[in-house]
PDB file of C-alpha atoms and ligand atoms in Angstrom:
ATOM      1  CA  MET R 226      -6.407  22.585 -66.458  1.00  0.00           C
ATOM      2  CA  ARG R 227      -4.607  19.290 -66.921  1.00  0.00           C
ATOM      3  CA  ILE R 228      -1.627  18.695 -64.608  1.00  0.00           C
ATOM      4  CA  VAL R 229       0.832  15.998 -64.000  1.00  0.00           C
ATOM      5  CA  LEU R 230       2.750  16.086 -60.625  1.00  0.00           C
ATOM      6  CA  LEU R 231       6.215  14.549 -60.892  1.00  0.00           C
ATOM      7  CA  GLY R 232       8.587  14.009 -57.952  1.00  0.00           C
ATOM      8  CA  SER R 233      10.247  11.443 -55.723  1.00  0.00           C
ATOM      9  CA  PRO R 234       8.381   9.667 -53.032  1.00  0.00           C
ATOM     10  CA  GLY R 235       7.937  12.151 -50.121  1.00  0.00           C
ATOM     11  CA  ALA R 236       8.172  15.120 -52.332  1.00  0.00           C
ATOM     12  CA  GLY R 237       4.569  16.149 -51.280  1.00  0.00           C
ATOM     13  CA  LYS R 238       2.773  15.089 -54.530  1.00  0.00           C
ATOM     14  CA  GLY R 239      -0.372  13.791 -52.766  1.00  0.00           C
ATOM     15  CA  THR R 240      -0.736  16.820 -50.501  1.00  0.00           C
ATOM     16  CA  GLN R 241      -0.263  19.388 -53.148  1.00  0.00           C
ATOM     17  CA  ALA R 242      -2.587  17.529 -55.634  1.00  0.00           C
ATOM     18  CA  GLU R 243      -5.310  17.454 -53.232  1.00  0.00           C
ATOM     19  CA  LEU R 244      -4.994  21.177 -52.573  1.00  0.00           C
ATOM     20  CA  LEU R 245      -4.876  22.033 -56.417  1.00  0.00           C
ATOM     21  CA  ALA R 246      -7.799  19.763 -57.200  1.00  0.00           C
ATOM     22  CA  ASP R 247      -9.958  21.516 -54.436  1.00  0.00           C
ATOM     23  CA  ARG R 248      -8.825  24.962 -55.466  1.00  0.00           C
ATOM     24  CA  LEU R 249      -9.296  24.617 -59.175  1.00  0.00           C
ATOM     25  CA  GLY R 250     -12.204  22.070 -59.262  1.00  0.00           C
ATOM     26  CA  LEU R 251     -10.046  19.276 -60.789  1.00  0.00           C
ATOM     27  CA  ILE R 252     -10.291  15.473 -60.264  1.00  0.00           C
ATOM     28  CA  HIS R 253      -7.279  14.090 -58.338  1.00  0.00           C
ATOM     29  CA  ILE R 254      -6.085  10.837 -59.719  1.00  0.00           C
ATOM     30  CA  SER R 255      -3.590   9.206 -57.396  1.00  0.00           C
ATOM     31  CA  THR R 256      -2.590   5.734 -58.545  1.00  0.00           C
ATOM     32  CA  GLY R 257      -1.076   5.087 -55.243  1.00  0.00           C
ATOM     33  CA  ASP R 258      -4.124   5.825 -53.359  1.00  0.00           C
ATOM     34  CA  ILE R 259      -6.360   3.811 -55.817  1.00  0.00           C
ATOM     35  CA  LEU R 260      -4.008   0.777 -55.415  1.00  0.00           C
ATOM     36  CA  ARG R 261      -3.909   1.062 -51.647  1.00  0.00           C
ATOM     37  CA  GLU R 262      -7.584   1.088 -51.486  1.00  0.00           C
ATOM     38  CA  ASN R 263      -7.844  -2.009 -53.531  1.00  0.00           C
ATOM     39  CA  VAL R 264      -5.326  -3.736 -51.241  1.00  0.00           C
ATOM     40  CA  GLU R 265      -7.383  -2.860 -48.156  1.00  0.00           C
ATOM     41  CA  LYS R 266     -10.638  -3.805 -49.693  1.00  0.00           C
ATOM     42  CA  GLY R 267      -8.927  -7.223 -50.766  1.00  0.00           C
ATOM     43  CA  THR R 268     -10.243  -6.711 -54.408  1.00  0.00           C
ATOM     44  CA  GLU R 269      -8.830  -8.931 -57.278  1.00  0.00           C
ATOM     45  CA  LEU R 270      -6.598  -6.067 -58.294  1.00  0.00           C
ATOM     46  CA  GLY R 271      -5.604  -5.452 -54.744  1.00  0.00           C
ATOM     47  CA  LEU R 272      -4.481  -9.056 -54.398  1.00  0.00           C
ATOM     48  CA  ARG R 273      -2.458  -8.779 -57.571  1.00  0.00           C
ATOM     49  CA  VAL R 274      -0.599  -5.663 -56.663  1.00  0.00           C
ATOM     50  CA  LYS R 275       0.024  -6.215 -52.923  1.00  0.00           C
ATOM     51  CA  LYS R 276       3.372  -7.984 -53.387  1.00  0.00           C
ATOM     52  CA  PHE R 277       4.728  -5.344 -55.675  1.00  0.00           C
ATOM     53  CA  MET R 278       3.818  -2.475 -53.401  1.00  0.00           C
ATOM     54  CA  ASP R 279       5.101  -3.963 -50.142  1.00  0.00           C
ATOM     55  CA  LYS R 280       8.464  -4.427 -51.670  1.00  0.00           C
ATOM     56  CA  GLY R 281       8.608  -0.838 -53.100  1.00  0.00           C
ATOM     57  CA  LYS R 282       8.456  -1.941 -56.683  1.00  0.00           C
ATOM     58  CA  LEU R 283       6.193  -0.615 -59.428  1.00  0.00           C
ATOM     59  CA  VAL R 284       3.160  -2.575 -60.201  1.00  0.00           C
ATOM     60  CA  PRO R 285       2.759  -3.798 -63.872  1.00  0.00           C
ATOM     61  CA  ASP R 286       2.166  -0.997 -66.195  1.00  0.00           C
ATOM     62  CA  ASP R 287      -1.038  -2.436 -67.915  1.00  0.00           C
ATOM     63  CA  LEU R 288      -2.804  -2.454 -64.530  1.00  0.00           C
ATOM     64  CA  VAL R 289      -2.163   1.280 -63.568  1.00  0.00           C
ATOM     65  CA  VAL R 290      -2.561   2.409 -67.181  1.00  0.00           C
ATOM     66  CA  ASP R 291      -6.073   0.813 -67.251  1.00  0.00           C
ATOM     67  CA  ILE R 292      -7.076   2.499 -64.006  1.00  0.00           C
ATOM     68  CA  VAL R 293      -5.979   5.880 -65.259  1.00  0.00           C
ATOM     69  CA  ALA R 294      -7.510   5.365 -68.741  1.00  0.00           C
ATOM     70  CA  GLN R 295     -10.928   4.388 -67.352  1.00  0.00           C
ATOM     71  CA  ARG R 296     -10.942   7.369 -64.987  1.00  0.00           C
ATOM     72  CA  LEU R 297      -9.866   9.879 -67.602  1.00  0.00           C
ATOM     73  CA  LYS R 298     -12.390   8.626 -70.025  1.00  0.00           C
ATOM     74  CA  LYS R 299     -15.257   9.006 -67.382  1.00  0.00           C
ATOM     75  CA  GLU R 300     -14.171  12.403 -65.946  1.00  0.00           C
ATOM     76  CA  GLY R 301     -11.069  13.735 -67.705  1.00  0.00           C
ATOM     77  CA  LYS R 302     -12.958  16.558 -69.494  1.00  0.00           C
ATOM     78  CA  ARG R 303     -13.322  18.318 -66.178  1.00  0.00           C
ATOM     79  CA  GLY R 304      -9.551  18.710 -65.796  1.00  0.00           C
ATOM     80  CA  PHE R 305      -7.347  16.697 -63.630  1.00  0.00           C
ATOM     81  CA  VAL R 306      -4.285  16.399 -61.449  1.00  0.00           C
ATOM     82  CA  LEU R 307      -2.286  13.155 -62.067  1.00  0.00           C
ATOM     83  CA  ASP R 308      -0.290  12.223 -58.845  1.00  0.00           C
ATOM     84  CA  GLY R 309       2.022   9.117 -59.038  1.00  0.00           C
ATOM     85  CA  PHE R 310       1.302   8.501 -62.749  1.00  0.00           C
ATOM     86  CA  PRO R 311       2.995   8.192 -65.118  1.00  0.00           C
ATOM     87  CA  ARG R 312       5.971   6.638 -63.295  1.00  0.00           C
ATOM     88  CA  ASN R 313       8.147   5.385 -66.246  1.00  0.00           C
ATOM     89  CA  LEU R 314       8.426   6.092 -69.992  1.00  0.00           C
ATOM     90  CA  ALA R 315       6.050   3.324 -71.030  1.00  0.00           C
ATOM     91  CA  GLN R 316       3.429   4.912 -68.787  1.00  0.00           C
ATOM     92  CA  ALA R 317       4.070   8.311 -70.178  1.00  0.00           C
ATOM     93  CA  ARG R 318       3.559   6.999 -73.713  1.00  0.00           C
ATOM     94  CA  ALA R 319       0.467   5.264 -72.811  1.00  0.00           C
ATOM     95  CA  LEU R 320      -0.934   8.465 -71.289  1.00  0.00           C
ATOM     96  CA  ASN R 321      -0.259  10.354 -74.518  1.00  0.00           C
ATOM     97  CA  GLU R 322      -2.170   7.764 -76.363  1.00  0.00           C
ATOM     98  CA  VAL R 323      -5.102   7.850 -73.884  1.00  0.00           C
ATOM     99  CA  LEU R 324      -5.102  11.708 -73.978  1.00  0.00           C
ATOM    100  CA  GLN R 325      -4.879  11.757 -77.836  1.00  0.00           C
ATOM    101  CA  LYS R 326      -7.884   9.414 -78.118  1.00  0.00           C
ATOM    102  CA  LEU R 327      -9.840  11.780 -75.847  1.00  0.00           C
ATOM    103  CA  ASP R 328      -8.691  14.878 -77.716  1.00  0.00           C
ATOM    104  CA  LEU R 329      -7.100  16.277 -74.488  1.00  0.00           C
ATOM    105  CA  ARG R 330      -3.670  17.768 -73.928  1.00  0.00           C
ATOM    106  CA  LEU R 331      -1.567  18.239 -70.837  1.00  0.00           C
ATOM    107  CA  ASP R 332      -1.007  21.853 -69.841  1.00  0.00           C
ATOM    108  CA  ILE R 333       1.808  21.494 -67.478  1.00  0.00           C
ATOM    109  CA  VAL R 334       4.038  18.948 -65.740  1.00  0.00           C
ATOM    110  CA  LEU R 335       5.133  20.092 -62.220  1.00  0.00           C
ATOM    111  CA  TYR R 336       8.335  18.642 -60.886  1.00  0.00           C
ATOM    112  CA  LEU R 337       8.376  18.909 -57.153  1.00  0.00           C
ATOM    113  CA  ALA R 338      12.174  18.841 -56.523  1.00  0.00           C
ATOM    114  CA  LEU R 339      13.604  17.800 -53.078  1.00  0.00           C
ATOM    115  CA  LYS R 340      17.151  16.707 -51.992  1.00  0.00           C
ATOM    116  CA  GLU R 341      17.722  13.293 -50.836  1.00  0.00           C
ATOM    117  CA  ASP R 342      18.398  13.829 -47.252  1.00  0.00           C
ATOM    118  CA  GLU R 343      15.092  15.723 -46.920  1.00  0.00           C
ATOM    119  CA  ILE R 344      13.280  12.823 -48.850  1.00  0.00           C
ATOM    120  CA  LEU R 345      14.606  10.338 -46.310  1.00  0.00           C
ATOM    121  CA  LYS R 346      13.698  12.567 -43.405  1.00  0.00           C
ATOM    122  CA  ARG R 347      10.134  12.971 -44.601  1.00  0.00           C
ATOM    123  CA  LEU R 348       9.359   9.485 -45.484  1.00  0.00           C
ATOM    124  CA  SER R 349      10.527   8.087 -42.190  1.00  0.00           C
ATOM    125  CA  ALA R 350       8.167  10.509 -40.368  1.00  0.00           C
ATOM    126  CA  ARG R 351       5.110   9.883 -42.445  1.00  0.00           C
ATOM    127  CA  LEU R 352       1.930   8.591 -40.821  1.00  0.00           C
ATOM    128  CA  PHE R 353      -1.632   7.873 -42.125  1.00  0.00           C
ATOM    129  CA  CYS R 354      -5.074   7.147 -40.693  1.00  0.00           C
ATOM    130  CA  PRO R 355      -6.229   3.555 -41.751  1.00  0.00           C
ATOM    131  CA  ASN R 356      -9.782   4.647 -41.025  1.00  0.00           C
ATOM    132  CA  CYS R 357     -10.255   7.899 -43.022  1.00  0.00           C
ATOM    133  CA  GLY R 358      -7.095   8.033 -45.137  1.00  0.00           C
ATOM    134  CA  ALA R 359      -5.787  11.275 -43.748  1.00  0.00           C
ATOM    135  CA  ASN R 360      -1.974  11.941 -44.046  1.00  0.00           C
ATOM    136  CA  TYR R 361       0.375  13.182 -41.404  1.00  0.00           C
ATOM    137  CA  ASN R 362       4.061  13.771 -40.853  1.00  0.00           C
ATOM    138  CA  ALA R 363       5.454  13.541 -37.454  1.00  0.00           C
ATOM    139  CA  ILE R 364       7.792  16.414 -38.132  1.00  0.00           C
ATOM    140  CA  SER R 365       6.070  18.817 -40.599  1.00  0.00           C
ATOM    141  CA  SER R 366       2.396  18.361 -40.189  1.00  0.00           C
ATOM    142  CA  PRO R 367       1.793  16.383 -36.869  1.00  0.00           C
ATOM    143  CA  PRO R 368      -1.703  15.583 -35.652  1.00  0.00           C
ATOM    144  CA  GLU R 369      -2.868  17.510 -32.681  1.00  0.00           C
ATOM    145  CA  ILE R 370      -2.691  14.481 -30.249  1.00  0.00           C
ATOM    146  CA  PRO R 371       0.345  12.460 -31.119  1.00  0.00           C
ATOM    147  CA  GLY R 372      -0.492   9.189 -32.875  1.00  0.00           C
ATOM    148  CA  ARG R 373      -4.142  10.004 -33.215  1.00  0.00           C
ATOM    149  CA  CYS R 374      -6.084  11.163 -36.350  1.00  0.00           C
ATOM    150  CA  ASP R 375      -7.550  14.720 -36.102  1.00  0.00           C
ATOM    151  CA  ASN R 376     -10.582  13.776 -38.053  1.00  0.00           C
ATOM    152  CA  CYS R 377     -11.741  10.544 -36.466  1.00  0.00           C
ATOM    153  CA  GLY R 378      -9.532   9.810 -33.520  1.00  0.00           C
ATOM    154  CA  ASP R 379      -8.100   6.600 -35.008  1.00  0.00           C
ATOM    155  CA  ARG R 380      -4.703   5.297 -34.074  1.00  0.00           C
ATOM    156  CA  LEU R 381      -2.290   6.508 -36.926  1.00  0.00           C
ATOM    157  CA  GLU R 382       0.007   3.987 -38.684  1.00  0.00           C
ATOM    158  CA  LYS R 383       3.125   3.864 -40.804  1.00  0.00           C
ATOM    159  CA  ARG R 384       2.412   2.862 -44.331  1.00  0.00           C
ATOM    160  CA  GLU R 385       3.733  -0.886 -45.104  1.00  0.00           C
ATOM    161  CA  ASP R 386       6.071   0.666 -47.682  1.00  0.00           C
ATOM    162  CA  ASP R 387       7.501   3.410 -45.424  1.00  0.00           C
ATOM    163  CA  GLN R 388       9.681   0.871 -43.579  1.00  0.00           C
ATOM    164  CA  PRO R 389      13.415   1.958 -43.989  1.00  0.00           C
ATOM    165  CA  GLN R 390      14.259  -1.064 -46.250  1.00  0.00           C
ATOM    166  CA  THR R 391      11.405  -0.418 -48.618  1.00  0.00           C
ATOM    167  CA  ILE R 392      11.932   3.350 -48.640  1.00  0.00           C
ATOM    168  CA  ARG R 393      15.593   2.624 -50.010  1.00  0.00           C
ATOM    169  CA  ARG R 394      14.084   0.507 -52.632  1.00  0.00           C
ATOM    170  CA  ARG R 395      11.452   2.958 -53.716  1.00  0.00           C
ATOM    171  CA  LEU R 396      14.142   5.657 -54.033  1.00  0.00           C
ATOM    172  CA  LYS R 397      16.178   3.301 -56.287  1.00  0.00           C
ATOM    173  CA  VAL R 398      13.108   2.571 -58.488  1.00  0.00           C
ATOM    174  CA  TYR R 399      12.383   6.336 -58.661  1.00  0.00           C
ATOM    175  CA  GLU R 400      15.893   7.061 -59.803  1.00  0.00           C
ATOM    176  CA  ALA R 401      15.984   4.394 -62.494  1.00  0.00           C
ATOM    177  CA  GLU R 402      12.585   4.553 -63.782  1.00  0.00           C
ATOM    178  CA  THR R 403      10.688   7.691 -62.887  1.00  0.00           C
ATOM    179  CA  ALA R 404      13.440  10.441 -62.961  1.00  0.00           C
ATOM    180  CA  PRO R 405      14.099  10.017 -66.619  1.00  0.00           C
ATOM    181  CA  LEU R 406      10.642  11.579 -67.077  1.00  0.00           C
ATOM    182  CA  ILE R 407      12.010  14.897 -66.069  1.00  0.00           C
ATOM    183  CA  GLY R 408      14.012  15.057 -69.314  1.00  0.00           C
ATOM    184  CA  TYR R 409      11.225  13.552 -71.210  1.00  0.00           C
ATOM    185  CA  TYR R 410       8.669  16.407 -70.261  1.00  0.00           C
ATOM    186  CA  LYS R 411      11.451  19.021 -70.504  1.00  0.00           C
ATOM    187  CA  THR R 412      11.904  18.043 -74.149  1.00  0.00           C
ATOM    188  CA  SER R 413       8.191  18.399 -74.835  1.00  0.00           C
ATOM    189  CA  GLY R 414       8.275  21.817 -73.150  1.00  0.00           C
ATOM    190  CA  LEU R 415       5.737  21.069 -70.452  1.00  0.00           C
ATOM    191  CA  LEU R 416       7.949  20.746 -67.541  1.00  0.00           C
ATOM    192  CA  LYS R 417       8.184  23.432 -64.681  1.00  0.00           C
ATOM    193  CA  GLN R 418      10.323  22.851 -61.565  1.00  0.00           C
ATOM    194  CA  VAL R 419       9.057  23.657 -58.081  1.00  0.00           C
ATOM    195  CA  PRO R 420      11.396  23.823 -55.024  1.00  0.00           C
ATOM    196  CA  ALA R 421       9.510  21.351 -52.731  1.00  0.00           C
ATOM    197  CA  GLY R 422      11.364  21.769 -49.444  1.00  0.00           C
ATOM    198  CA  GLY R 423       9.397  24.474 -47.910  1.00  0.00           C
ATOM    199  CA  LYS R 424       5.960  24.432 -46.014  1.00  0.00           C
ATOM    200  CA  VAL R 425       2.855  23.064 -47.622  1.00  0.00           C
ATOM    201  CA  ALA R 426       1.269  26.419 -48.130  1.00  0.00           C
ATOM    202  CA  GLU R 427       4.630  27.859 -49.623  1.00  0.00           C
ATOM    203  CA  VAL R 428       4.931  25.060 -52.017  1.00  0.00           C
ATOM    204  CA  GLN R 429       1.342  25.515 -53.168  1.00  0.00           C
ATOM    205  CA  GLN R 430       1.991  29.226 -53.847  1.00  0.00           C
ATOM    206  CA  GLN R 431       4.945  28.312 -55.879  1.00  0.00           C
ATOM    207  CA  ILE R 432       2.898  25.885 -57.835  1.00  0.00           C
ATOM    208  CA  LEU R 433       0.137  28.396 -58.487  1.00  0.00           C
ATOM    209  CA  SER R 434       2.567  31.068 -59.604  1.00  0.00           C
ATOM    210  CA  ARG R 435       3.769  28.529 -62.296  1.00  0.00           C
ATOM    211  CA  LEU R 436       0.399  27.663 -63.739  1.00  0.00           C
ATOM    212  CA  PRO R 437      -0.814  29.308 -67.083  1.00  0.00           C
ATOM    213  CA  ARG R 438      -2.280  32.737 -66.564  1.00  0.00           C
ATOM    214  CA  PRO R 439      -6.071  32.305 -66.883  1.00  0.00           C
ATOM    215  CA  VAL R 440      -5.978  30.123 -63.869  1.00  0.00           C
ATOM    216  CA  ARG R 441      -3.922  32.545 -61.792  1.00  0.00           C
ATOM    217  CA  ALA R 442      -6.154  35.528 -62.652  1.00  0.00           C
ATOM    218  CA  ARG R 443      -9.201  33.477 -61.491  1.00  0.00           C
ATOM    219  CA  GLU R 444      -7.214  32.640 -58.209  1.00  0.00           C
ATOM    220  CA  GLY R 445      -6.723  36.280 -57.554  1.00  0.00           C
ATOM    221  CA  ASP R 446     -10.389  37.070 -58.186  1.00  0.00           C
ATOM    222  CA  CYS R 447     -11.709  34.985 -55.376  1.00  0.00           C
ATOM    223  CA  GLY R 448      -9.112  36.306 -52.919  1.00  0.00           C
ATOM    224  CA  GLY R 449      -7.605  32.874 -52.537  1.00  0.00           C
TER     225      GLY R 449
HETATM  226  P1  ADP M  13       5.144   7.367 -53.261  1.00  0.00           P
HETATM  227  O1  ADP M  13       5.023   8.392 -54.181  1.00  0.00           O
HETATM  228  O2  ADP M  13       5.250   7.940 -51.823  1.00  0.00           O
HETATM  229  O3  ADP M  13       6.059   6.415 -53.625  1.00  0.00           O
HETATM  230  P2  ADP M  13       2.469   6.236 -54.071  1.00  0.00           P
HETATM  231  O4  ADP M  13       1.427   6.238 -53.065  1.00  0.00           O
HETATM  232  O5  ADP M  13       2.448   7.115 -55.347  1.00  0.00           O
HETATM  233  O6  ADP M  13       3.706   6.442 -53.093  1.00  0.00           O
HETATM  234  O7  ADP M  13       2.849   4.745 -54.492  1.00  0.00           O
HETATM  235  C1  ADP M  13       2.930   3.678 -53.698  1.00  0.00           C
HETATM  236  C2  ADP M  13       3.216   2.311 -54.386  1.00  0.00           C
HETATM  237  O8  ADP M  13       2.140   2.099 -55.363  1.00  0.00           O
HETATM  238  C3  ADP M  13       4.477   2.450 -55.381  1.00  0.00           C
HETATM  239  O9  ADP M  13       5.687   2.167 -54.702  1.00  0.00           O
HETATM  240  C4  ADP M  13       4.015   1.303 -56.431  1.00  0.00           C
HETATM  241  O10 ADP M  13       4.297   0.069 -55.844  1.00  0.00           O
HETATM  242  C5  ADP M  13       2.646   1.522 -56.629  1.00  0.00           C
HETATM  243  N1  ADP M  13       2.362   2.517 -57.666  1.00  0.00           N
HETATM  244  C6  ADP M  13       1.670   3.750 -57.536  1.00  0.00           C
HETATM  245  N2  ADP M  13       1.527   4.329 -58.743  1.00  0.00           N
HETATM  246  C7  ADP M  13       2.096   3.533 -59.676  1.00  0.00           C
HETATM  247  C8  ADP M  13       2.342   3.550 -61.034  1.00  0.00           C
HETATM  248  N3  ADP M  13       2.084   4.628 -61.788  1.00  0.00           N
HETATM  249  N4  ADP M  13       2.949   2.479 -61.742  1.00  0.00           N
HETATM  250  C9  ADP M  13       3.381   1.524 -60.855  1.00  0.00           C
HETATM  251  N5  ADP M  13       3.137   1.309 -59.669  1.00  0.00           N
HETATM  252  C10 ADP M  13       2.706   2.398 -58.929  1.00  0.00           C
HETATM  253 ZN1   ZN M  14      -8.928   9.387 -39.398  1.00  0.00          ZN
END
């Protein structure tokens, strides 16, 4: 199964991608996670992209396309969930080329749809653990002890780009650059829309119910 997750910041792509990858044995490719990891480790790539990310801008296409192409070349045959990529038309075209070279095709593009007031609410409540990377939301999925990671007990933080000013910028970038991909994938017949306003488990069910049939059958067999 080869899946692209599309949706605004805060729509829940990361959470849903992880669940899907676990469930279906796919690799999860999150360009946001990979870039943040590089920033934290202070790699050459990290140093180049930090200023874009902190401002809520997209990092240059060639950098992310490279990351994704390498990963797909290595492990793409296993099936994958792309999360946060492609993020504009140029990236979508680059993805097509990469897949064509590998003789792979996308099965489905899931568009996680969420209203703007809900997006803002979610983003401003978002927290993460700088130690183990776990994600939380002070409203919808709070940690057991406020401000502390359930896994490792570390103090939770707000992402640099989840500050109000930057959130507004990211939403603008999303509308201008990423939202056009909805039409693009509709035209190619791959798009399925999923209402993303519910609880994590509900959204996951909605996603599973939209996947091509063989996967759903397998799902039912293992009682999951
Ligand atoms: P969100 O979906 O919540 O905005 P991500 O973790 O996907 O967060 O991305 C965080 C930041 O990383 C983006 O604002 C952008 O600067 C950068 N980024 C991630 N993926 C891409 C991409 N495909 N192209 C360009 N920049 C990206
Ligand atoms: Zn932790």
